[in-house]
């Protein structure tokens, strides 16, 4: 490493942009060490959602409980994304996240996301947090007190304090997304975690939120709703 002024390759000054700050790592919905929370299995329960490609939206709909189904909520979130291209997500405009990760325009991305065949992920969680004025916590099953190895396959989520990288509908391998009918590792059966629990791996914090929604990433690109007892 070397000082910017002594760089042999780039002679100009560092850009005045959050992502150009030294040592900065871009993430959607990150959980810092102080934000990590492990909830014992006895204090939470999974509410299974259909593995139909819209499981994230089913899970959010369950938490909101305002009468909207997954399809309606999906369309509302897609419209919000289209109408707010400059919304700051982790200090970066939404349109930049979409351009970098989905390699398309905001309008194209929103049109794709409005269709049921495209899974939702980090960007949709960040948008839902803003649209619905809620904080959203993402958990995954774990052994109590042990960091689960499966977290490597989950999103690094934008942080509002946003929070995993938000890939577009055609680039799903880098983030957490809701699984479709072909998700082989998902099981609708949810055995109790007698000695385990749930680890919070992502946090979309919204100041002055009217509620906190919780979803659980189950692996195999599938989300369920999570309720604390």
XYZ file of C-alpha atoms in Angstrom:
229
model
C 0.000 0.000 0.000
C 1.068 3.552 -0.633
C -0.200 7.078 -0.247
C -2.467 8.377 -3.019
C -0.008 11.141 -3.860
C 2.763 8.580 -4.447
C 0.786 6.156 -6.612
C 2.830 5.241 -9.716
C -0.271 4.353 -11.786
C -2.935 6.968 -10.966
C -1.659 10.544 -11.017
C -4.908 12.378 -10.300
C -6.480 13.051 -6.905
C -8.785 10.490 -5.338
C -12.418 10.870 -6.425
C -14.760 12.613 -4.007
C -17.076 9.605 -3.687
C -17.779 7.329 -0.685
C -16.573 4.248 -2.572
C -13.207 5.894 -3.225
C -12.455 6.239 0.488
C -9.363 4.286 1.597
C -10.163 0.774 2.810
C -13.862 1.049 2.038
C -15.696 -2.198 1.266
C -19.011 -1.842 -0.532
C -21.831 -3.843 1.059
C -25.592 -3.936 1.204
C -27.112 -4.507 4.677
C -23.927 -5.250 6.553
C -23.933 -6.386 10.159
C -20.992 -4.966 12.094
C -19.636 -6.885 15.067
C -21.849 -4.913 17.430
C -24.940 -5.737 15.347
C -24.541 -9.523 15.412
C -27.323 -11.143 17.388
C -27.987 -14.821 18.035
C -31.533 -15.733 19.066
C -32.017 -19.155 20.728
C -34.324 -21.512 18.894
C -36.704 -21.500 21.872
C -37.312 -17.762 21.364
C -38.126 -17.793 17.647
C -40.100 -19.763 15.112
C -40.034 -20.126 11.352
C -43.189 -19.434 9.354
C -42.695 -21.337 6.057
C -43.391 -19.496 2.807
C -44.030 -20.982 -0.656
C -40.862 -21.765 -2.661
C -42.398 -20.242 -5.808
C -39.826 -17.618 -6.767
C -41.463 -14.943 -4.593
C -40.605 -16.311 -1.130
C -38.881 -13.074 -0.066
C -42.007 -11.077 -0.924
C -44.223 -13.647 0.823
C -42.037 -13.288 3.926
C -42.226 -9.485 3.868
C -45.969 -9.602 3.252
C -46.388 -11.868 6.275
C -44.485 -9.391 8.442
C -46.374 -6.331 7.189
C -49.823 -7.938 7.561
C -51.561 -5.099 5.735
C -53.612 -7.189 3.331
C -51.206 -7.103 0.393
C -50.091 -10.406 -1.064
C -46.608 -11.153 -2.391
C -47.467 -10.200 -5.974
C -48.845 -6.801 -4.966
C -45.916 -6.051 -2.681
C -43.468 -7.088 -5.409
C -45.058 -4.614 -7.835
C -45.070 -1.850 -5.224
C -41.369 -2.358 -4.533
C -40.573 -2.447 -8.269
C -42.449 0.829 -8.785
C -40.597 2.388 -5.863
C -37.233 1.363 -7.313
C -38.182 2.827 -10.699
C -39.318 6.111 -9.130
C -36.254 6.556 -6.866
C -33.082 5.972 -8.919
C -31.113 8.394 -6.739
C -32.082 6.816 -3.415
C -28.842 6.469 -1.385
C -28.098 2.852 -0.492
C -24.949 2.563 1.613
C -24.099 6.108 0.475
C -24.349 5.036 -3.175
C -27.293 5.901 -5.463
C -29.628 3.021 -6.229
C -29.074 3.491 -9.967
C -25.341 2.850 -9.479
C -25.969 -0.408 -7.608
C -28.197 -1.541 -10.458
C -25.756 -0.446 -13.154
C -22.815 -2.219 -11.502
C -24.564 -5.400 -10.458
C -27.374 -5.945 -12.962
C -25.745 -4.136 -15.893
C -28.965 -2.469 -16.966
C -30.991 0.679 -16.433
C -33.225 1.281 -13.422
C -36.289 1.087 -15.678
C -35.244 -2.292 -17.099
C -34.397 -3.678 -13.676
C -37.714 -2.550 -12.179
C -39.656 -4.071 -15.078
C -37.877 -7.402 -14.588
C -38.376 -7.366 -10.823
C -42.110 -6.763 -11.207
C -42.381 -10.201 -12.831
C -42.785 -13.260 -10.619
C -39.967 -15.262 -12.248
C -37.267 -12.954 -10.829
C -36.114 -13.499 -7.252
C -35.774 -10.641 -4.817
C -32.659 -9.865 -2.761
C -30.621 -7.133 -1.138
C -31.857 -4.230 -3.255
C -35.473 -5.213 -2.717
C -34.927 -5.427 1.045
C -33.349 -1.954 1.061
C -36.174 -0.544 -1.065
C -38.846 -2.206 1.100
C -37.276 -0.693 4.212
C -37.632 2.788 2.736
C -41.013 2.285 1.089
C -42.693 0.763 4.145
C -40.777 2.719 6.820
C -39.638 -0.477 8.511
C -36.371 -1.976 9.664
C -35.619 -5.428 8.277
C -33.432 -8.050 9.932
C -32.145 -11.095 8.064
C -31.272 -14.238 10.024
C -30.019 -17.719 9.229
C -30.133 -20.945 11.267
C -27.017 -21.618 13.325
C -25.673 -23.543 16.276
C -26.030 -21.212 19.252
C -22.850 -19.230 19.756
C -21.203 -20.617 16.623
C -20.729 -18.657 13.416
C -22.417 -20.729 10.679
C -20.259 -21.603 7.691
C -23.291 -21.215 5.449
C -23.094 -17.442 5.873
C -20.561 -17.420 3.062
C -23.372 -18.246 0.659
C -25.636 -15.504 1.923
C -25.695 -11.792 1.047
C -23.331 -9.341 2.657
C -26.499 -7.200 2.552
C -27.192 -2.027 1.564
C -27.026 -0.664 5.074
C -29.415 2.121 6.107
C -27.298 2.027 8.079
C -28.126 0.111 4.736
C -26.502 -3.626 3.887
C -25.001 -8.469 0.233
C -24.186 -7.212 -3.040
C -27.406 -6.623 -4.909
C -27.108 -8.467 -8.181
C -29.759 -8.035 -10.812
C -32.316 -10.647 -11.822
C -29.837 -12.372 -14.135
C -26.860 -12.389 -11.787
C -28.084 -14.079 -8.656
C -24.976 -15.970 -7.573
C -23.508 -13.175 -5.452
C -26.394 -12.427 -3.111
C -29.276 -13.878 -1.080
C -32.377 -14.310 -3.116
C -35.714 -16.042 -2.826
C -35.669 -19.515 -4.321
C -37.912 -20.870 -7.003
C -39.526 -24.227 -7.603
C -36.217 -25.706 -8.741
C -34.517 -25.093 -5.408
C -33.504 -28.626 -4.505
C -32.019 -27.977 -1.062
C -35.110 -26.327 0.383
C -37.486 -28.354 2.512
C -40.915 -27.139 3.610
C -40.468 -29.082 6.827
C -39.106 -26.960 9.661
C -37.862 -29.120 12.552
C -37.366 -27.270 15.843
C -33.825 -26.141 16.591
C -33.600 -27.615 20.076
C -29.937 -26.746 20.608
C -29.557 -24.157 17.885
C -30.859 -20.753 17.056
C -30.798 -17.980 14.487
C -27.990 -15.561 13.758
C -28.711 -12.084 12.437
C -26.522 -11.698 9.355
C -27.936 -8.529 7.777
C -29.607 -5.402 9.041
C -31.536 -2.754 7.122
C -31.991 -0.149 9.813
C -34.527 2.620 9.267
C -34.527 5.519 11.741
C -38.002 6.049 13.179
C -39.278 2.777 11.735
C -42.891 1.891 12.502
C -42.009 -1.804 12.826
C -39.241 -4.377 12.454
C -39.657 -7.258 10.010
C -37.608 -10.440 10.284
C -36.864 -12.968 7.581
C -34.741 -16.110 7.668
C -32.422 -17.179 4.874
C -32.760 -20.976 4.763
C -30.124 -21.773 2.163
C -30.863 -22.919 -1.363
C -31.869 -19.329 -2.191
C -34.956 -19.499 0.016
C -36.437 -17.104 2.584
C -39.070 -17.754 5.260
C -40.653 -15.387 7.738
C -39.193 -15.379 11.255
C -41.177 -14.506 14.371
C -39.649 -13.880 17.809
C -41.577 -15.368 20.726
